[in-house]
Short mmCIF file of C-alpha atoms and ligand atoms in Angstrom, two decimals:
data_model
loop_
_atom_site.label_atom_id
_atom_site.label_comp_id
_atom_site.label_asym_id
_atom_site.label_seq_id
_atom_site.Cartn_x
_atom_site.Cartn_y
_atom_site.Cartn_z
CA UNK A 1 -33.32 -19.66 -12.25
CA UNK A 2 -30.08 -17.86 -11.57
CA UNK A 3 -28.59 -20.63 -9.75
CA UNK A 4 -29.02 -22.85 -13.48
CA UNK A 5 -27.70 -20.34 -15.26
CA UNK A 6 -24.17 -20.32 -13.49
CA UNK A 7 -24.44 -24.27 -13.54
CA UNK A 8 -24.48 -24.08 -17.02
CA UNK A 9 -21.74 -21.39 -17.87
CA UNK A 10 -19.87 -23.98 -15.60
CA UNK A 11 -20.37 -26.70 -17.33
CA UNK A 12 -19.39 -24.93 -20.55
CA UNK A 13 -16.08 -24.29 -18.99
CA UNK A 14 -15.67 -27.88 -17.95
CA UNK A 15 -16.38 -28.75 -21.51
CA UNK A 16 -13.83 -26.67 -22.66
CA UNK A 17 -11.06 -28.14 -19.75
CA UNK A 18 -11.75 -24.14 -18.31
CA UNK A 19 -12.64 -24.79 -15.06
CA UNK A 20 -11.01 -24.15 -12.15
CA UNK A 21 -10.64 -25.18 -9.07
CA UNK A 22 -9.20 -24.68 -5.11
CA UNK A 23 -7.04 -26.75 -3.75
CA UNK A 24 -6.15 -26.63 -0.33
CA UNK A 25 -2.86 -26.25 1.04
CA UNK A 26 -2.00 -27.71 4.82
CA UNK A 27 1.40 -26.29 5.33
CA UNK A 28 3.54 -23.14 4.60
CA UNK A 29 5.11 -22.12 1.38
CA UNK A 30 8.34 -23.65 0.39
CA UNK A 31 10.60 -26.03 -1.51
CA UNK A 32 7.48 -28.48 -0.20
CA UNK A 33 3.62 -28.47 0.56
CA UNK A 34 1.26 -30.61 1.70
CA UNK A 35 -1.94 -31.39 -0.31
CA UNK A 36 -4.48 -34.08 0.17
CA UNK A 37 -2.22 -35.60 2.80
CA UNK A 38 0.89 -36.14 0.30
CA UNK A 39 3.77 -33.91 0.25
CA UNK A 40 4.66 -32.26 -2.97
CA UNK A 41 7.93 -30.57 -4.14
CA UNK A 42 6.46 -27.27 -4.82
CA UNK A 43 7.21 -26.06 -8.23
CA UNK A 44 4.02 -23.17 -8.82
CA UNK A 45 5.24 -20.50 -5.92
CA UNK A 46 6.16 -16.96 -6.99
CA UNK A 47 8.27 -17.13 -3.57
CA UNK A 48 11.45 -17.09 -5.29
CA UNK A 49 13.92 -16.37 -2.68
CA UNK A 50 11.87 -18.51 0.05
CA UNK A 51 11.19 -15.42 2.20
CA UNK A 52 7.20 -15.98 2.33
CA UNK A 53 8.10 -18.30 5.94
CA UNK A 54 11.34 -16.69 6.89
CA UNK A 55 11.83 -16.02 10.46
CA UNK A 56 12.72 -12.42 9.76
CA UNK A 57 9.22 -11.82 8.09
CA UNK A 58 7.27 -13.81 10.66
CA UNK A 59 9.30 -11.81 13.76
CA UNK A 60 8.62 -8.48 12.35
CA UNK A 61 5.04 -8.96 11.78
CA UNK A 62 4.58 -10.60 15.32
CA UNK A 63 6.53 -7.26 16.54
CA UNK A 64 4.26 -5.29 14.37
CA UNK A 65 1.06 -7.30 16.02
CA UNK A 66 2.08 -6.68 18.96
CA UNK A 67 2.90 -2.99 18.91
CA UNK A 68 -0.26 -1.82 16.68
CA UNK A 69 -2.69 -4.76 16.44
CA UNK A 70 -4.22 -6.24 13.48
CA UNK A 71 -6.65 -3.44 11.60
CA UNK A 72 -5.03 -0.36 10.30
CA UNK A 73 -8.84 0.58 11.08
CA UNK A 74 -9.30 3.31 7.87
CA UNK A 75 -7.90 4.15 4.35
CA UNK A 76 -3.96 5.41 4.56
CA UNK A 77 -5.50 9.30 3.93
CA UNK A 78 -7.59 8.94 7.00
CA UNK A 79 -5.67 7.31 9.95
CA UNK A 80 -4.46 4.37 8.22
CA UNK A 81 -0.88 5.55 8.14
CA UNK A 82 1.26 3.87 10.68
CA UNK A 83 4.88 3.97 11.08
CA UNK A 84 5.42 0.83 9.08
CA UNK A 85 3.43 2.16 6.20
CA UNK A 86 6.11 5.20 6.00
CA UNK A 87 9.07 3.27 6.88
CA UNK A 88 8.68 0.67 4.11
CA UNK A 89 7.87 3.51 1.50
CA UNK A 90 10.95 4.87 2.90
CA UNK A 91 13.06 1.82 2.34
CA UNK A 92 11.70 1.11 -0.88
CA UNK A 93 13.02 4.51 -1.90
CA UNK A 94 15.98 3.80 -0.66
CA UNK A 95 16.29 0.71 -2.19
CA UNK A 96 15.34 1.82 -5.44
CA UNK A 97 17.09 4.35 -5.85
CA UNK A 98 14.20 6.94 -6.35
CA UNK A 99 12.75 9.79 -4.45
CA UNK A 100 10.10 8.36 -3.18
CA UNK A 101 7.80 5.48 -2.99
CA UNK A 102 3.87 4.36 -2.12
CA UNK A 103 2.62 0.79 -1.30
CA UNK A 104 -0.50 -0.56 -2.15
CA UNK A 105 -2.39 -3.29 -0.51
CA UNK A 106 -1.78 -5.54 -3.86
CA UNK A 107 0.47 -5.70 -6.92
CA UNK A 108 -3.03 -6.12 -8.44
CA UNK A 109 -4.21 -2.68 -6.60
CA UNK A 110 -1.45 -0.98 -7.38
CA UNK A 111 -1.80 -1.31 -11.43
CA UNK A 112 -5.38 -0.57 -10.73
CA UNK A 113 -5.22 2.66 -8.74
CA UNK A 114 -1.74 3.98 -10.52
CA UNK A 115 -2.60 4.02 -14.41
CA UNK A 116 -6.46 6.00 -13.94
CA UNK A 117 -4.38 8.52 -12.19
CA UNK A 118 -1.64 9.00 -15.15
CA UNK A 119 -3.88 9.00 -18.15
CA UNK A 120 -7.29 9.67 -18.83
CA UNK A 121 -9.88 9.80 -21.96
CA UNK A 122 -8.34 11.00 -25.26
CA UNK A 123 -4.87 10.25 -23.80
CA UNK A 124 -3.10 7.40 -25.36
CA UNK A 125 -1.83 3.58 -23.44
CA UNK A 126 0.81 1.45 -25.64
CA UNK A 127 0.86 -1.57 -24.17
CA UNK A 128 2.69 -5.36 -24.39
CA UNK A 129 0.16 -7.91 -25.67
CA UNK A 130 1.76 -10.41 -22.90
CA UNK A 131 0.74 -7.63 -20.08
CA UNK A 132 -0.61 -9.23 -16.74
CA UNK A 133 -4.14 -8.80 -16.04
CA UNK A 134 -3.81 -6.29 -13.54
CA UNK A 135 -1.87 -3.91 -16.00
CA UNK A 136 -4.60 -4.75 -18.62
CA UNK A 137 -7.73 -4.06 -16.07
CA UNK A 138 -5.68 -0.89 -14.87
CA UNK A 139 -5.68 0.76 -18.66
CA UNK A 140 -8.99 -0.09 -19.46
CA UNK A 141 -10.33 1.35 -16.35
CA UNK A 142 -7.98 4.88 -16.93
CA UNK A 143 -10.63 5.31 -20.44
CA UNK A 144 -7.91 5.85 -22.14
CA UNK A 145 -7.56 4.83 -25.93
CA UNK A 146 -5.77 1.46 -25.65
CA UNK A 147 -3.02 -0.02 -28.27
CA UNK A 148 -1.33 -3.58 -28.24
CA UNK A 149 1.78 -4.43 -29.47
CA UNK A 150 2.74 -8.12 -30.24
CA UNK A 151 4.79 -9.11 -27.80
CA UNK A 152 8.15 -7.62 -27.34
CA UNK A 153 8.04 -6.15 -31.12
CA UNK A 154 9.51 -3.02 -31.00
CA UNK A 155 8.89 -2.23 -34.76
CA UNK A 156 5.07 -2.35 -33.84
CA UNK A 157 5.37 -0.41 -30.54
CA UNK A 158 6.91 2.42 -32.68
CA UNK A 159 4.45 2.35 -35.60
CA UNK A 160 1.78 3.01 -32.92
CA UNK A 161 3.65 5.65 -31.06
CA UNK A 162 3.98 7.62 -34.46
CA UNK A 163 -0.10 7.02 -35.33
CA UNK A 164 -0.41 8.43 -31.73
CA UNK A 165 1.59 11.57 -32.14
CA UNK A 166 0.50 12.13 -35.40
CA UNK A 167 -3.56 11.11 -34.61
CA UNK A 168 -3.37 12.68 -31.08
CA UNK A 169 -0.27 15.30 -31.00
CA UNK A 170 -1.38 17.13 -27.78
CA UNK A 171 -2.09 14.20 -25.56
CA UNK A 172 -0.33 12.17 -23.12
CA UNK A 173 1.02 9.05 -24.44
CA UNK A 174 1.62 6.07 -21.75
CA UNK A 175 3.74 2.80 -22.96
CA UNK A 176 3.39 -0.14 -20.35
CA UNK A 177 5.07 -3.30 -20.34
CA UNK A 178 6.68 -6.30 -18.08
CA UNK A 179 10.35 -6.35 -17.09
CA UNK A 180 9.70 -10.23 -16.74
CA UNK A 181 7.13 -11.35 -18.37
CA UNK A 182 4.90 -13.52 -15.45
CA UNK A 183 4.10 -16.08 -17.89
CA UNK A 184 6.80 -16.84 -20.32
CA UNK A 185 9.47 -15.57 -18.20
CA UNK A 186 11.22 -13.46 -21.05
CA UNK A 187 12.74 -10.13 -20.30
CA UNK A 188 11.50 -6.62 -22.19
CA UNK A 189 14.50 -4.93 -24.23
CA UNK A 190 14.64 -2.42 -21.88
CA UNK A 191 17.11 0.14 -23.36
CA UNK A 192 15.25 -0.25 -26.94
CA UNK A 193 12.09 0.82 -25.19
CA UNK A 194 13.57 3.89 -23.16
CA UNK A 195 15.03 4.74 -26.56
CA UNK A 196 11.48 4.85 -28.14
CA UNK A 197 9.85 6.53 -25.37
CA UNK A 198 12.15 9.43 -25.35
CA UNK A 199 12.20 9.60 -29.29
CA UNK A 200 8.58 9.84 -28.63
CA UNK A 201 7.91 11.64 -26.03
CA UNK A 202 5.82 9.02 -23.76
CA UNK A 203 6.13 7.94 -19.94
CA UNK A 204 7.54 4.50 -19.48
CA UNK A 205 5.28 2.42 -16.60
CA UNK A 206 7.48 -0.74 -15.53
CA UNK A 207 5.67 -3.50 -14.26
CA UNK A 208 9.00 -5.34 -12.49
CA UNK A 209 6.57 -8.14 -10.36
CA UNK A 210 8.81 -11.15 -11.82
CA UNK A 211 12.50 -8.89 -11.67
CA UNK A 212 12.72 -7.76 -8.14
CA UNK A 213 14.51 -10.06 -5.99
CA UNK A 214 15.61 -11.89 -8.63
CA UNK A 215 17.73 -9.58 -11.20
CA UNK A 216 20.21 -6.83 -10.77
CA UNK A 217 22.11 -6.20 -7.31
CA UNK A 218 20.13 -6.65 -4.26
CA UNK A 219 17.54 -7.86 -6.51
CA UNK A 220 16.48 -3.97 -7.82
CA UNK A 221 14.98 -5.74 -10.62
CA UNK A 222 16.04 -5.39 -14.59
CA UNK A 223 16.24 -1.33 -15.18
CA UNK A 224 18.47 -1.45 -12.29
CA UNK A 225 20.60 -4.37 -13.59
CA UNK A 226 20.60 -2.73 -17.31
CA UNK A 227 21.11 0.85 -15.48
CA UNK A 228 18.06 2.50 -17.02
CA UNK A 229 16.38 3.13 -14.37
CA UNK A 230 16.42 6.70 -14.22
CA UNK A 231 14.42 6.56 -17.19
CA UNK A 232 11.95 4.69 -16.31
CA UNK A 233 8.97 7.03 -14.93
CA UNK A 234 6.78 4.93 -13.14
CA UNK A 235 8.63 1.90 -11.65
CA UNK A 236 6.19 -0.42 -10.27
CA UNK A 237 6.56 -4.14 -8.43
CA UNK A 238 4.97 -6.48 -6.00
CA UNK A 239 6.07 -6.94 -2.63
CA UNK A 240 3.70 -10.04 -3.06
CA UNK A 241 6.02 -12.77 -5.16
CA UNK A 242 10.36 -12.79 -4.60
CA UNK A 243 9.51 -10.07 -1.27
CA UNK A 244 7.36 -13.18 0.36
CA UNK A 245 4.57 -10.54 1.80
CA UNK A 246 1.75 -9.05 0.54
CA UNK A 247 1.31 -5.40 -1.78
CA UNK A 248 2.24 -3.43 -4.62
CA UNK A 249 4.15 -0.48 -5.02
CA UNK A 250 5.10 2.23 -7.34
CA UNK A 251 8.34 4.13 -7.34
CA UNK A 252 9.62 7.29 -8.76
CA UNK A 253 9.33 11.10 -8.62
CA UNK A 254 7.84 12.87 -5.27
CA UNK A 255 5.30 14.34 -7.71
CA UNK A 256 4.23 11.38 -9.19
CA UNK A 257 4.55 9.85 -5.56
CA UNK A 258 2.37 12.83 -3.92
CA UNK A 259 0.12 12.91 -7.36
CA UNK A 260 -0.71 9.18 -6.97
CA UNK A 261 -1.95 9.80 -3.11
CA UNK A 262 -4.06 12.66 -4.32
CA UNK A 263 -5.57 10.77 -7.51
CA UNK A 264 -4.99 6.97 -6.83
CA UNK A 265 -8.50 5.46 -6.06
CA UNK A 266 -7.05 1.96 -4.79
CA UNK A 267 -4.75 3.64 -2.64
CA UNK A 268 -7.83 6.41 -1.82
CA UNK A 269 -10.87 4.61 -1.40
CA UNK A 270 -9.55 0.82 0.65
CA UNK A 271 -8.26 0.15 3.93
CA UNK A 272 -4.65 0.48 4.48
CA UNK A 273 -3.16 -2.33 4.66
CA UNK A 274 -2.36 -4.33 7.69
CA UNK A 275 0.92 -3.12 9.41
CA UNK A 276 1.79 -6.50 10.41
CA UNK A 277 1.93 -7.61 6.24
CA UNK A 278 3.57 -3.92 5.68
CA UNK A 279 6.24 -4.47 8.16
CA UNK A 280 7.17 -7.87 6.82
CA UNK A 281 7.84 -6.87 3.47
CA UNK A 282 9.80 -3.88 5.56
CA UNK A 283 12.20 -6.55 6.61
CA UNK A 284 12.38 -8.31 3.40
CA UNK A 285 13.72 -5.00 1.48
CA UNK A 286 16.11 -4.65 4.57
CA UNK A 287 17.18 -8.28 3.68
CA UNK A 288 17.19 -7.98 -0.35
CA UNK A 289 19.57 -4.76 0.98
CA UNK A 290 22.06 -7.00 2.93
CA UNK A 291 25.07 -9.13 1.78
CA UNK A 292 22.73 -11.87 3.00
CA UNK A 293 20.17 -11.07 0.97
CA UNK A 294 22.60 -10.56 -1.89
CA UNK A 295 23.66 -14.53 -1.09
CA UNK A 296 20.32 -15.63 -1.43
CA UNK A 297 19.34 -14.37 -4.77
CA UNK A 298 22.39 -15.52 -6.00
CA UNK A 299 21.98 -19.09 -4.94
CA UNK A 300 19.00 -18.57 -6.69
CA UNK A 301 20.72 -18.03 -9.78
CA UNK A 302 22.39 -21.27 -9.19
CA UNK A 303 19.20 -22.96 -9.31
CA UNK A 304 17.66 -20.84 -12.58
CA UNK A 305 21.08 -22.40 -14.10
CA UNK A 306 21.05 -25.73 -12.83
CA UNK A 307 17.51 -25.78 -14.40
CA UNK A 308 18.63 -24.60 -17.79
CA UNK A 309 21.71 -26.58 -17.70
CA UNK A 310 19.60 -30.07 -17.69
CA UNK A 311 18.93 -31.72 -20.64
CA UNK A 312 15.85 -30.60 -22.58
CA UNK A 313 16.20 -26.65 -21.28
CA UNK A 314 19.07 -25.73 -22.72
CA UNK A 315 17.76 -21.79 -23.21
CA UNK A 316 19.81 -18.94 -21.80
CA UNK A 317 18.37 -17.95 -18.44
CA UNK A 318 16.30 -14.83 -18.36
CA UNK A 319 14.28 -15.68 -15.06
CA UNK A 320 13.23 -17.89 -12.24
CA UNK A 321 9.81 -18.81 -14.58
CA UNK A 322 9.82 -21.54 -17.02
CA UNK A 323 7.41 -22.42 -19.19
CA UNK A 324 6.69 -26.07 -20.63
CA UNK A 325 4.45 -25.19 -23.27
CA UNK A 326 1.98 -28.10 -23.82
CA UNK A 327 -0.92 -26.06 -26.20
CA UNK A 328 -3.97 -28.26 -25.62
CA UNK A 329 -5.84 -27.78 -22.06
CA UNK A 330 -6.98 -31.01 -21.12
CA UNK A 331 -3.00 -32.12 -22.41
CA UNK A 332 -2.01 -29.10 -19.72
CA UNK A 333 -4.44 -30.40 -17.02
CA UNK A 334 -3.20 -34.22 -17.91
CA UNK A 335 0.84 -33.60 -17.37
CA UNK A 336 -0.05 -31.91 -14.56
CA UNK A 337 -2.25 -34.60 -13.18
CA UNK A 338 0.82 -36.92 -13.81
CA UNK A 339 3.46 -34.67 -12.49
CA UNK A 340 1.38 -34.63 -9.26
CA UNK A 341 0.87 -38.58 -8.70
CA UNK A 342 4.85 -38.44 -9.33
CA UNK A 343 5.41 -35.81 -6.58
CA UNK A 344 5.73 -32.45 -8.07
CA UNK A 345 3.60 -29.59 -8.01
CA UNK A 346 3.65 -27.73 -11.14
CA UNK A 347 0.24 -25.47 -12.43
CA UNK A 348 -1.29 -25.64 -15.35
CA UNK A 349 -1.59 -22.45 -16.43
CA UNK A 350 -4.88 -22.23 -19.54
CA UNK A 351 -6.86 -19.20 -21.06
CA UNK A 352 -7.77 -16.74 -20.18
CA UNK A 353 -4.26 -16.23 -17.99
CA UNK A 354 -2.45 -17.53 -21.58
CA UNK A 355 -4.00 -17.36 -25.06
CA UNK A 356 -6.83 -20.03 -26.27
CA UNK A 357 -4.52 -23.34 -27.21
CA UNK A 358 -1.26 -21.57 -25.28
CA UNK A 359 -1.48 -23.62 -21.74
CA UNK A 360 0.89 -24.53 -20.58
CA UNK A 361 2.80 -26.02 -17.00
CA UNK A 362 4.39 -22.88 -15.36
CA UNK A 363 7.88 -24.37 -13.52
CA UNK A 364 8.98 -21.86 -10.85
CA UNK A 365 12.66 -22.33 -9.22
CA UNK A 366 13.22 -20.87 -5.62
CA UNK A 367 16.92 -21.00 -3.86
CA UNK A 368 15.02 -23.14 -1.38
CA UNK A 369 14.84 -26.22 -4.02
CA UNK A 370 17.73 -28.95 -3.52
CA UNK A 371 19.55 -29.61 -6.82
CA UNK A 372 18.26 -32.65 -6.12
CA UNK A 373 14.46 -31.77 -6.44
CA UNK A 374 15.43 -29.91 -9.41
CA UNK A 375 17.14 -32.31 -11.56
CA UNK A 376 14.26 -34.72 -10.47
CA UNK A 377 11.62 -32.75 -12.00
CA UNK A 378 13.62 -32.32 -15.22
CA UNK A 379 14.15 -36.33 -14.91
CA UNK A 380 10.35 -37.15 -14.90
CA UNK A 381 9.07 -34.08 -17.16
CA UNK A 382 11.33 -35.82 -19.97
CA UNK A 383 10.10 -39.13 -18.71
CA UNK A 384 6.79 -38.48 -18.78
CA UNK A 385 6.58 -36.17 -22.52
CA UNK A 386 9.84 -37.00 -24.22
CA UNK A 387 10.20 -33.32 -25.13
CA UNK A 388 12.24 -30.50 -24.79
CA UNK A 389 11.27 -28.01 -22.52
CA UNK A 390 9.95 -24.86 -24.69
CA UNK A 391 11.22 -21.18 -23.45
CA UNK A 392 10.91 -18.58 -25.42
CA UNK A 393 13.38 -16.38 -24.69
C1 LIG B 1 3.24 -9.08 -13.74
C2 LIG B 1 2.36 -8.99 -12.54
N1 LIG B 1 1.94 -7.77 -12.13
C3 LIG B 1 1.14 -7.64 -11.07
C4 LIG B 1 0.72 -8.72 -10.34
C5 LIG B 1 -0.20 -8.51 -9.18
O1 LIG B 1 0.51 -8.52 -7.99
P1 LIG B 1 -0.20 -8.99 -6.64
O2 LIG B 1 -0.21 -10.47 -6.65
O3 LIG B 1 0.67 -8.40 -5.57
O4 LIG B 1 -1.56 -8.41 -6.65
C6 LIG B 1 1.15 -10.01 -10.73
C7 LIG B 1 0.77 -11.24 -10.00
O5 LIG B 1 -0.16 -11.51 -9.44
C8 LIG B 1 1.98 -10.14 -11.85
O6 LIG B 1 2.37 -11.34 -12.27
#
């Protein structure tokens, strides 16, 4: 039967310390949660600056509620489009300094819908091996002929843009990568890679999920910081993770903009998405935008430094994501058993998201964590493994 069939495949991932698992949380997102009637400090929250249960959010989606109700009631081409929809695309313009914008109902939809609509079969996708699975789904959907670079090796990334021109001269070539890289929390060398992409010829796609909020002023993410940019063709984020909402978006050109609502099947073919969630993540760009918003990320920065500053992570700081590499699963699923029954939440975070024998706990700082709760985490992660925290930066 069916039903036996899935019980096995389960129990081969429970064999393997694959399985996974809900857990249900009782309370909001912040520096704290509730699960299984303890409260946690919450270290496993992409909600960076602490915006996912900020008053502004929750105002301007009860204001949104109340002015155009829940549904957007049909796909942003039919009569989806409300005026939050086109004032946040606005804003995000704005805010990133490019002509225009488009939001997605996901980060995840967004990769999905966007790279099908740049390149096609025979074209060409270069792309990081540490790529998110969105950006990897997204490319192998577009038919395209896909090439992986080990992470972050430039030397590698070239050779295959020369076997493309050389193999494939008249087609388009598309390099993708992470500004932040969601699981190690390294940074992409940003002006090598504009470097190679104009030697080469190729479009740059930028995923910046893990930058925005958190690097450059008013938290425009890394190509802002390293003023690049202009050069980047398809700028792309998450209004999911440091933004404390929900979608994706893609900023750049008004022709790729106006392309990508012609040819962009995620965007095309799916509901729009709720104006309520839409005009939240409106007011967290208008907040990232503010001197206020500029306080916040950098008390964040405080915290990413406090954090590196402890003994056992003495790494430069690159991001608000650290990773304690254990290697084993069941060793992942253990610490993270025992950093629980201490008080902390912290992920393990096993294959497939990482590579076979690469889990590892993912720590995640916010500006809404006490140096307290920070330096108390470092205190009982060196407690409990004696070791050094690993970042590869
Ligand atoms: C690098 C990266 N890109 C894209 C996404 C997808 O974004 P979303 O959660 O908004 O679908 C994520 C996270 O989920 C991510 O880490």
């Amino acid at each position: 039967m069916m039903h036996d069939l899935f019980a096995e495949q389960l129990e081969a991932l429970r064999a393997q310390s694959l399985e996974r698992r809900l857990r249900e949380i009782h309370t909001a997102q912040g520096p704290e949660v509730e699960i299984g009637g303890r409260r946690l400090v919450n270290f496993s929250s992409n909600d960076y600056l602490g915006l996912a249960n900020d008053a502004r959010l929750r105002d301007a989606a009860k204001a949104a509620i109340d002015n155009l109700g829940i549904g957007a009631g049909a796909s942003r081409l039919i009569s989806g489009t409300q005026s939050p929809h086109l004032c946040l695309e606005r804003a995000l313009a704005r805010w990133k300094g490019t002509e225009a914008a488009i939001c997605f109902s996901s980060g995840y939809a967004a990769a999905l819908g966007t790279i099908p609509a740049l390149v096609t079969k025979g074209d060409v996708i270069v792309l990081d091996k540490l790529c998110h699975a969105s950006l990897i789904d997204g490319a192998r959907l577009s038919g395209a002929i896909l090439r992986v670079f080990p992470h972050n090796n430039l030397s590698k990334l070239e050779s295959h843009l020369r076997w493309a021109r050389r193999e494939h001269p008249a087609t388009r070539v598309l390099i993708i990568t992470e500004s932040v890289f969601s699981m190690d929390g390294d940074r992409a060398p940003l002006r090598e890679l504009v470097g190679l992409k104009k030697r080469y010829g190729a479009l740059l796609l930028l995923d910046e999920a893990h930058a925005v909020g958190v690097i450059g002023l008013n938290g425009r993410g890394l190509a802002a910081a390293e003023d690049v940019d202009a050069e980047i063709d398809v700028q792309m984020g998450t209004l999911s993770k440091a933004l404390g909402a929900s979608g994706g978006y893609i900023c750049g050109s008004r022709a790729l903009i106006e392309w990508l609502i012609n040819r962009a099947r995620s965007f095309i073919f799916s509901t729009a998405p709720p104006a309520a969630i839409v005009a939240a993540a409106l007011a967290a760009v208008d907040f990232l935008s503010s001197p206020e918003g500029e306080k916040r990320r950098l008390l964040l920065w405080e915290k990413i430094k406090l954090m590196c500053d402890l003994p056992g992570t003495n790494r430069a700081a690159q991001s608000a994501i650290f990773p304690l590499t254990v290697g084993d699963e069941q060793a992942a699923l253990e610490l993270a058993s025992a950093l629980q029954s201490e008080g902390f939440f912290v992920p393990a975070i096993r294959y497939p998201t990482v590579a076979r024998g690469a889990a590892r706990l993912r720590i995640t700082v916010s500006a809404t964590h006490s140096d307290e709760q920070i330096r108390a985490l470092c205190e009982t992660i060196k407690r409990l493994t004696g070791a050094r925290f690993e970042r590869r930066c």
